[in-house]
CSV table of C-alpha atoms in Angstrom, one decimal:
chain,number,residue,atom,x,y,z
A,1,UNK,CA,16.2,58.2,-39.3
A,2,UNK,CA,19.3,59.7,-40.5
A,3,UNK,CA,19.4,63.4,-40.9
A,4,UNK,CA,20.6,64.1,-44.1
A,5,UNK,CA,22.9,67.4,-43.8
A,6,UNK,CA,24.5,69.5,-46.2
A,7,UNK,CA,27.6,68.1,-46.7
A,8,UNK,CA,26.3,64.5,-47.5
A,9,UNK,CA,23.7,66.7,-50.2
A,10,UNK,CA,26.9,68.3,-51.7
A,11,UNK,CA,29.0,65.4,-52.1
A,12,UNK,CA,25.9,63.3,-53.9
A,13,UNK,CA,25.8,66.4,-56.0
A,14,UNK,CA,29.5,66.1,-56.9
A,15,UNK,CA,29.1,62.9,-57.4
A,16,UNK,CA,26.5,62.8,-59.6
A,17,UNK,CA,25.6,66.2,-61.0
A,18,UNK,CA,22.4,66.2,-60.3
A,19,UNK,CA,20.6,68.6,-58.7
A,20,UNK,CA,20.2,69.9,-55.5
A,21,UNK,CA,16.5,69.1,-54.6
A,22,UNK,CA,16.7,65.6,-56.3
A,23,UNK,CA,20.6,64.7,-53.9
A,24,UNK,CA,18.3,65.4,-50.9
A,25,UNK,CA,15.2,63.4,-52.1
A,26,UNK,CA,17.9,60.6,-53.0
A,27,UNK,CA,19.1,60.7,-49.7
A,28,UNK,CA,16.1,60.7,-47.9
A,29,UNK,CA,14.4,57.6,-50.1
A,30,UNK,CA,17.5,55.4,-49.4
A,31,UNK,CA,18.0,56.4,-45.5
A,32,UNK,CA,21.3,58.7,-46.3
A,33,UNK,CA,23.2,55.9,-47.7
A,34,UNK,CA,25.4,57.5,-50.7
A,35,UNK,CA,25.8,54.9,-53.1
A,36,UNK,CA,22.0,53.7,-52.9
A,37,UNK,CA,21.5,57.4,-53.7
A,38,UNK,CA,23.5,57.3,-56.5
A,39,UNK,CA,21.5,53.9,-57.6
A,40,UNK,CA,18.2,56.2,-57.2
A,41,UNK,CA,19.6,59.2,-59.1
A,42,UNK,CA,20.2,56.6,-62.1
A,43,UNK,CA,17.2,54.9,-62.0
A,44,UNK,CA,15.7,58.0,-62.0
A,45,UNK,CA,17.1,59.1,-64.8
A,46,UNK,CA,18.2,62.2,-63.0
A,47,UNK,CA,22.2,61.5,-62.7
A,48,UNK,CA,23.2,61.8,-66.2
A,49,UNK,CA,21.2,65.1,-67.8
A,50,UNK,CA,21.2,66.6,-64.5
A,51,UNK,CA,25.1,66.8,-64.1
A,52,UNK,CA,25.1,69.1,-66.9
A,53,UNK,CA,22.2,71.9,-65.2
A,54,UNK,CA,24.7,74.0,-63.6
A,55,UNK,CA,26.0,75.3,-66.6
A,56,UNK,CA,25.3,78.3,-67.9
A,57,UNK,CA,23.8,78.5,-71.7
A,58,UNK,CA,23.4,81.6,-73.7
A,59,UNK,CA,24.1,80.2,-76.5
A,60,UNK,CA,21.2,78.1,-78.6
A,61,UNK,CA,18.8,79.1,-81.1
A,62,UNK,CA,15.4,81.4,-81.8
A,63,UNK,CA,12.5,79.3,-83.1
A,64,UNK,CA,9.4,80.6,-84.8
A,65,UNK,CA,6.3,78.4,-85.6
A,66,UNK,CA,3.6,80.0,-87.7
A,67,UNK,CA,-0.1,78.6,-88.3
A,68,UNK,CA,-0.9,77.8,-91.7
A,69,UNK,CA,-3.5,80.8,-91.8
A,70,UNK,CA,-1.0,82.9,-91.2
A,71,UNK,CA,-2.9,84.8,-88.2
A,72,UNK,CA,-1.0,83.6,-85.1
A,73,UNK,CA,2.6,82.9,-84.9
A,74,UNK,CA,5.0,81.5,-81.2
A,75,UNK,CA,8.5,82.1,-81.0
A,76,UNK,CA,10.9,80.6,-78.3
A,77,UNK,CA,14.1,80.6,-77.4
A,78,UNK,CA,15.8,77.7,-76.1
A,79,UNK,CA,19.7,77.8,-74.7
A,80,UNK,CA,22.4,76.0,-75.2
A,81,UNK,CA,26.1,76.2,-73.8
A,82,UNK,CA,27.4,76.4,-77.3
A,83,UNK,CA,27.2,77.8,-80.4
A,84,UNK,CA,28.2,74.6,-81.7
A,85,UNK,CA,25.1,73.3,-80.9
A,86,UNK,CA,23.0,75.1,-82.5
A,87,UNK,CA,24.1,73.0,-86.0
A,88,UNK,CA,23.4,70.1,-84.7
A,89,UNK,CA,20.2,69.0,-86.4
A,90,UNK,CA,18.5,67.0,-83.3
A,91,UNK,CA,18.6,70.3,-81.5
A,92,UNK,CA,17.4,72.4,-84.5
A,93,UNK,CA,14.8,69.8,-84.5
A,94,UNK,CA,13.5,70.3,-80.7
A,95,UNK,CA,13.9,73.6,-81.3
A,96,UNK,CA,11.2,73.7,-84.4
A,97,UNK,CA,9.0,71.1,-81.8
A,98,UNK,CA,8.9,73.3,-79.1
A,99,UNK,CA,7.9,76.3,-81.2
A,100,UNK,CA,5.3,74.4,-82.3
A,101,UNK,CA,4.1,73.2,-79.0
A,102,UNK,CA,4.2,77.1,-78.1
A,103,UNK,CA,1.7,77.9,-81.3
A,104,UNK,CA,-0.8,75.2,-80.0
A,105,UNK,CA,-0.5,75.8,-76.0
A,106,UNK,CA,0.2,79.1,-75.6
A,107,UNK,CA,3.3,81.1,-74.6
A,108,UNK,CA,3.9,80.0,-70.9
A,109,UNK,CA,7.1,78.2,-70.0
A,110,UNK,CA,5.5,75.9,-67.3
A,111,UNK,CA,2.9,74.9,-69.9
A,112,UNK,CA,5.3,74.1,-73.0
A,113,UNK,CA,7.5,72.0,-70.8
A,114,UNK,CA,4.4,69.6,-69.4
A,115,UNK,CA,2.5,69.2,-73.0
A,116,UNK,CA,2.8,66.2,-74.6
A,117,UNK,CA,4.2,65.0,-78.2
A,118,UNK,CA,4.5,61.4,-79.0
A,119,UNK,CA,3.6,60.1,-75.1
A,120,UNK,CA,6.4,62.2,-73.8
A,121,UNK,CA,6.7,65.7,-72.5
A,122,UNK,CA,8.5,68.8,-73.6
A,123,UNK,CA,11.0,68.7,-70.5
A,124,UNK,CA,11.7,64.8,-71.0
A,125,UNK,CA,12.6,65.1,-74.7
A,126,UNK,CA,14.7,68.4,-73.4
A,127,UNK,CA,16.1,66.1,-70.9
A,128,UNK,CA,16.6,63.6,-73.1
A,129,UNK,CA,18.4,65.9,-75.8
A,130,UNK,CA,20.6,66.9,-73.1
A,131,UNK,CA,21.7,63.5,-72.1
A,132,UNK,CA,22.7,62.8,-75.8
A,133,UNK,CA,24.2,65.9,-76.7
A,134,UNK,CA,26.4,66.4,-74.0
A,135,UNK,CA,25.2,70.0,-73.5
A,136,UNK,CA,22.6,71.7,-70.6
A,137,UNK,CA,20.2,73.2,-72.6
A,138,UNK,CA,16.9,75.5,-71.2
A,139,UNK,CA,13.7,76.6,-72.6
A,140,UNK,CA,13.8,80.1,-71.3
A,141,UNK,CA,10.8,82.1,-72.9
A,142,UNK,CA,8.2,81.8,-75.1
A,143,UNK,CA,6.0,84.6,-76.4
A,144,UNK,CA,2.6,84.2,-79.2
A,145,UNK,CA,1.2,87.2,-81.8
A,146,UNK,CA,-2.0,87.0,-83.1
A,147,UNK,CA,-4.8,88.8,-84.9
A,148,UNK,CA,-8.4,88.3,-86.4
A,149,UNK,CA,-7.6,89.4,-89.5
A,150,UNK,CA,-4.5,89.8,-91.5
A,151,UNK,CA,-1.1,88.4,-90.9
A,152,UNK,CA,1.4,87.7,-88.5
A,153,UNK,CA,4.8,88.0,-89.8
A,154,UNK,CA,7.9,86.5,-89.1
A,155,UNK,CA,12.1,86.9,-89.4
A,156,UNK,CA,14.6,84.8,-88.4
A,157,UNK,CA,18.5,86.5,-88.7
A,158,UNK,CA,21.2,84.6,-88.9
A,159,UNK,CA,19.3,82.0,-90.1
A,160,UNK,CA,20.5,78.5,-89.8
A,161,UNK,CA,17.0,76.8,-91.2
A,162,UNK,CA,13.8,78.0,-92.0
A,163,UNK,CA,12.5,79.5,-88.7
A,164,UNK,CA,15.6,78.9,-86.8
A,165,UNK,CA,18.2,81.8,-86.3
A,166,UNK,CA,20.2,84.0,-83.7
A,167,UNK,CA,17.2,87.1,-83.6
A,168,UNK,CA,13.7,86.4,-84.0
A,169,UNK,CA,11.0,89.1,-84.3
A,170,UNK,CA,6.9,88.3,-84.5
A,171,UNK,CA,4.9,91.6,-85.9
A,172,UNK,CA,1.0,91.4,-86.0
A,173,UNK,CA,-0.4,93.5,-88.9
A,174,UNK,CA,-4.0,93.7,-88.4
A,175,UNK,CA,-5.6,94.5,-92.1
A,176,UNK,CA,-8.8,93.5,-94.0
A,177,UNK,CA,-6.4,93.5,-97.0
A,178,UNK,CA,-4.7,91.0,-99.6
A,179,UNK,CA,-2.4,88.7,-97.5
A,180,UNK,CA,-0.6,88.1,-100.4
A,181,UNK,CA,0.4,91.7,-100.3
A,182,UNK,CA,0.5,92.3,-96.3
A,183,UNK,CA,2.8,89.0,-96.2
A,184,UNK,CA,6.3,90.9,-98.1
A,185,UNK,CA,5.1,93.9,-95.9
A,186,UNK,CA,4.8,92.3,-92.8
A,187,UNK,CA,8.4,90.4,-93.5
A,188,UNK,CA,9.9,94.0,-94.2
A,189,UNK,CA,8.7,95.3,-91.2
A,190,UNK,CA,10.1,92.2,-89.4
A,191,UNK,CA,13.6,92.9,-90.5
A,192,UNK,CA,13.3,96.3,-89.7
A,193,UNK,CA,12.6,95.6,-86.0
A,194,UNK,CA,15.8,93.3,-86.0
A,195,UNK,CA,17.9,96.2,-87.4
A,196,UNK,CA,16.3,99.1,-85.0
A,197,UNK,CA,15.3,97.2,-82.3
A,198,UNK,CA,12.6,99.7,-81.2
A,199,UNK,CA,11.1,100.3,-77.6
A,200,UNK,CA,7.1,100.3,-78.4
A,201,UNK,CA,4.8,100.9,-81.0
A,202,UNK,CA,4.5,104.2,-80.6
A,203,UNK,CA,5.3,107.1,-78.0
A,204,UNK,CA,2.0,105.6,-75.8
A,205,UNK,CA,3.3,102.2,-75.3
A,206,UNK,CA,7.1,103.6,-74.1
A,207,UNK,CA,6.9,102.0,-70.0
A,208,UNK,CA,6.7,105.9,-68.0
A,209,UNK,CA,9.8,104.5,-66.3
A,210,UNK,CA,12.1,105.0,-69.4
A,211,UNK,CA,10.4,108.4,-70.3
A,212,UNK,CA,10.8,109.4,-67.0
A,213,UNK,CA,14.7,108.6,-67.1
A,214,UNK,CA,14.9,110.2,-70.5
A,215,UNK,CA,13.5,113.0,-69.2
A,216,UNK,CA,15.6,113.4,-66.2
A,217,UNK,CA,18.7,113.0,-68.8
A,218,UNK,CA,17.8,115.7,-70.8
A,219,UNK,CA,16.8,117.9,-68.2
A,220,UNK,CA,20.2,117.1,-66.3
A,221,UNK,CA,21.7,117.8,-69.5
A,222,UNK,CA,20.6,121.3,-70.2
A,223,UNK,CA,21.1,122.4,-66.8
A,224,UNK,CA,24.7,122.0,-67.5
A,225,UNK,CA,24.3,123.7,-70.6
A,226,UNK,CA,23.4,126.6,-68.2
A,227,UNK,CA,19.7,126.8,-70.2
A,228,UNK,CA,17.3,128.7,-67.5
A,229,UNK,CA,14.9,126.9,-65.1
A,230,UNK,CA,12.0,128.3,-66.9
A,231,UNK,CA,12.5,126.7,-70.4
A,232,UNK,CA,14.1,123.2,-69.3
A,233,UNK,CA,10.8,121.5,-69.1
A,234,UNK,CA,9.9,122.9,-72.7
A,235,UNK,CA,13.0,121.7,-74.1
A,236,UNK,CA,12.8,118.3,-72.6
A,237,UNK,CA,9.6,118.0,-74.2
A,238,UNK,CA,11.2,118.8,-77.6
A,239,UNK,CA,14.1,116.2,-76.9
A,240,UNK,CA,11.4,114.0,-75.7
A,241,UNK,CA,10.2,113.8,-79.6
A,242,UNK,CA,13.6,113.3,-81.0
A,243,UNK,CA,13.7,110.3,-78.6
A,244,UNK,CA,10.6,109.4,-79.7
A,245,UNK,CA,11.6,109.2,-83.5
A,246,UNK,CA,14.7,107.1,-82.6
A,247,UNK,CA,13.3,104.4,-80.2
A,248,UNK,CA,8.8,104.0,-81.5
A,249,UNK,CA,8.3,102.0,-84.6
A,250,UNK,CA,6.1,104.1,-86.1
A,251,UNK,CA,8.3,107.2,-86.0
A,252,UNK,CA,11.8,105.4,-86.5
A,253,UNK,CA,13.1,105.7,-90.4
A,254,UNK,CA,12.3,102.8,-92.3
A,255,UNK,CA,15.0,100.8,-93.1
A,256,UNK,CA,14.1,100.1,-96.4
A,257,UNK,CA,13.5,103.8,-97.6
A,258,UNK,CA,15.1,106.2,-94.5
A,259,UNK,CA,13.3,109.2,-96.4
A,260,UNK,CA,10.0,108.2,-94.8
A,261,UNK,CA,8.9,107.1,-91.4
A,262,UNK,CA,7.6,103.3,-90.7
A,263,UNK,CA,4.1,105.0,-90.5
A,264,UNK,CA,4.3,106.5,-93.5
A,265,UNK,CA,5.5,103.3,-95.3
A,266,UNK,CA,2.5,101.8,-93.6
A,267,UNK,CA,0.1,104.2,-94.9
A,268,UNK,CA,1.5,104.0,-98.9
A,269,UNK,CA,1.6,100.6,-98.7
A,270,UNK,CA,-2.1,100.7,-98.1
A,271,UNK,CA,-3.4,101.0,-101.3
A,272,UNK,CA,-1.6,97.9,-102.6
A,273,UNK,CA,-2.8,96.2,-99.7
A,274,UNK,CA,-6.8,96.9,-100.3
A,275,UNK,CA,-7.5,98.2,-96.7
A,276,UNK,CA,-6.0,99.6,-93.6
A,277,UNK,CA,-2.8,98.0,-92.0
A,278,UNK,CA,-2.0,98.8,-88.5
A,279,UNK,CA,0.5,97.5,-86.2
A,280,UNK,CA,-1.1,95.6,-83.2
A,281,UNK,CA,1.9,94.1,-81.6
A,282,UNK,CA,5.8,92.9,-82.1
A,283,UNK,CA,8.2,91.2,-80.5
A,284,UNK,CA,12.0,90.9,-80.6
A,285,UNK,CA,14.3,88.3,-79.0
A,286,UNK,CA,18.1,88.7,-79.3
A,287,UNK,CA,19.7,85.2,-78.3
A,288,UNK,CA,21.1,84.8,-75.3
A,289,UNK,CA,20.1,88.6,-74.0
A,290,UNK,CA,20.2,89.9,-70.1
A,291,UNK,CA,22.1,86.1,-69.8
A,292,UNK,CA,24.8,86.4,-67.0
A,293,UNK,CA,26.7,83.9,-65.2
A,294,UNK,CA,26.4,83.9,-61.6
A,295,UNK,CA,29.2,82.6,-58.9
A,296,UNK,CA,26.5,81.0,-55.9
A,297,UNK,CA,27.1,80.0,-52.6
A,298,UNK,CA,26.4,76.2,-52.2
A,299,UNK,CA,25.8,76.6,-48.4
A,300,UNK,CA,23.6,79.8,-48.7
A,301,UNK,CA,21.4,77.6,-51.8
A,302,UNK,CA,21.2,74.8,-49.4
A,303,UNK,CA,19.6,76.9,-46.5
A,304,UNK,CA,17.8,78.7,-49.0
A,305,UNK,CA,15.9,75.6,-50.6
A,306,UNK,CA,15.5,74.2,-47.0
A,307,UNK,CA,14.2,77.4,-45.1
A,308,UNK,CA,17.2,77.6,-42.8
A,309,UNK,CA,19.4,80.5,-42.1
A,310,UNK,CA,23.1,79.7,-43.7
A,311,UNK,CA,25.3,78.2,-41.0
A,312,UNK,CA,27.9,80.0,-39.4
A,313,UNK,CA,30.5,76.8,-39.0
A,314,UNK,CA,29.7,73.0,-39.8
A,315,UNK,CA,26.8,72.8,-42.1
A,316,UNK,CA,23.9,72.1,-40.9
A,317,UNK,CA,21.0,69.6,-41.4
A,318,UNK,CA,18.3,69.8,-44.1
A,319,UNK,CA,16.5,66.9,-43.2
């Protein structure tokens, strides 16, 4: 049997565009023989939507499906390589399916991508969108809200269609209250996330890793200030609070009235509501965030996916 090597796994991938694992499955099923590969690959349907993986999106949009009770919302966000795309109304359209996939499977990635609408799954009709839009596109997170009572809320800025936008934000508002009335507060609240982009909820649910940083800062900080030994850590407990206001939900200034904290606005609103309202949960996603391209080494990738050591001179075989 012909051992298929490196260099005849990078020149089917140059060839064809598809990937990596796929060029050495090719290779293997047809003996090593290129162009039968490429015949594979195409049968496959792997050649032409493949060529375009290795492209880097951070562009795309921010979906948001919410169920008709109003109690559990999914939001996801699927890439694109241009902005461009994100007009384009097949897109906007898998976009709204897969956030509604998300809202009846759950929020893992692995699981959106095998369910099923129409006969088809989520990663064919992604493939398939690819193939006709000329763009790689990825379904790179998906998270889901919910509570047993009350509402979860929704914004979508920069919207581009109902649900669709560059920044999406899910808040859960548990209440016993009107949802007519927790629905316009829950929306508010939404938008305020978007604009302040807080860390937590509230000082408890800040990760110890980031307090511990902001600590060290300010205590760094007033050592150079020349501030004595003996009152630093007092001090950094008193930063610690302004830190607090500026980065918890609760204690950051509303955006819609800067007079009173988000806790407070939660507490007035209460009465209109009929009942408690408490915040159980948010999240944010900024398109596109943490999204960097990376240069790789071809060789190293190949030894990596085979479970060799990168070779030193001629490349070696992944058979």
């Amino acid at each position: 049997m012909t051992a298929i090597t490196a260099a005849m796994v990078k020149d089917l991938r140059d060839k064809t565009g598809a990937g990596m694992m796929d060029c050495k499955q090719a290779l293997n099923e047809t003996g090593g023989d290129l162009e039968g590969a490429v015949d594979w690959l195409r049968k496959k349907g792997l050649s032409k939507a493949a060529k375009k993986s290795g492209r880097v999106a951070a562009e795309g949009l921010i979906g948001i499906a919410v169920a008709a009770s109003g109690t559990k919302a999914a939001m996801v966000e699927v890439n694109s390589e241009t902005d461009f795309v994100a007009r384009n109304e097949q897109f906007q359209g898998l976009v709204k399916m897969i956030a509604q996939v998300a809202l009846d499977v759950g929020d893992d990635v692995a699981t959106i991508l095998e369910a099923k609408v129409g006969g088809a799954t989520i990663a064919t009709a992604i493939a398939d969108a690819i193939a006709t839009i000329g763009e790689n596109m990825t379904l790179r997170r998906a998270a889901t809200l919910s509570v047993g009572s009350g509402v979860v809320a929704s914004y979508a800025h920069a919207s581009v269609a109902d649900g669709l936008g560059k920044i999406g934000i899910l808040v859960a508002l548990d209440s016993s209250g009107k949802k007519d009335e927790l629905a316009p507060l829950g929306r508010q609240i939404a938008m305020h996330v978007a604009s302040a982009n807080p860390l937590a909820i509230d000082p408890a649910g800040v990760e110890p890793a980031i307090v511990k940083r902001e600590k060290d800062i300010l205590a760094d900080k007033f050592r150079q200030q020349g501030k004595p030994e003996a009152m630093i850590e007092k001090i950094t407990e008193s930063g610690l609070k302004t830190f607090y206001k500026e980065q918890t939900l609760l204690e950051q200034a509303f955006i819609f009235d800067d007079k009173k904290s988000v806790a407070q606005a939660l507490k007035e609103a209460e009465g209109k509501v009929g009942g408690p309202v408490k915040i159980t949960g948010f999240v944010r996603y900024a398109l596109g965030e943490g999204i960097e391209k990376q240069e790789s080494d071809f060789a190293a990738e190949v030894a990596a996916a085979s479970g060799q050591k990168k070779p030193p001179g001629d490349p070696a075989s992944v058979s």
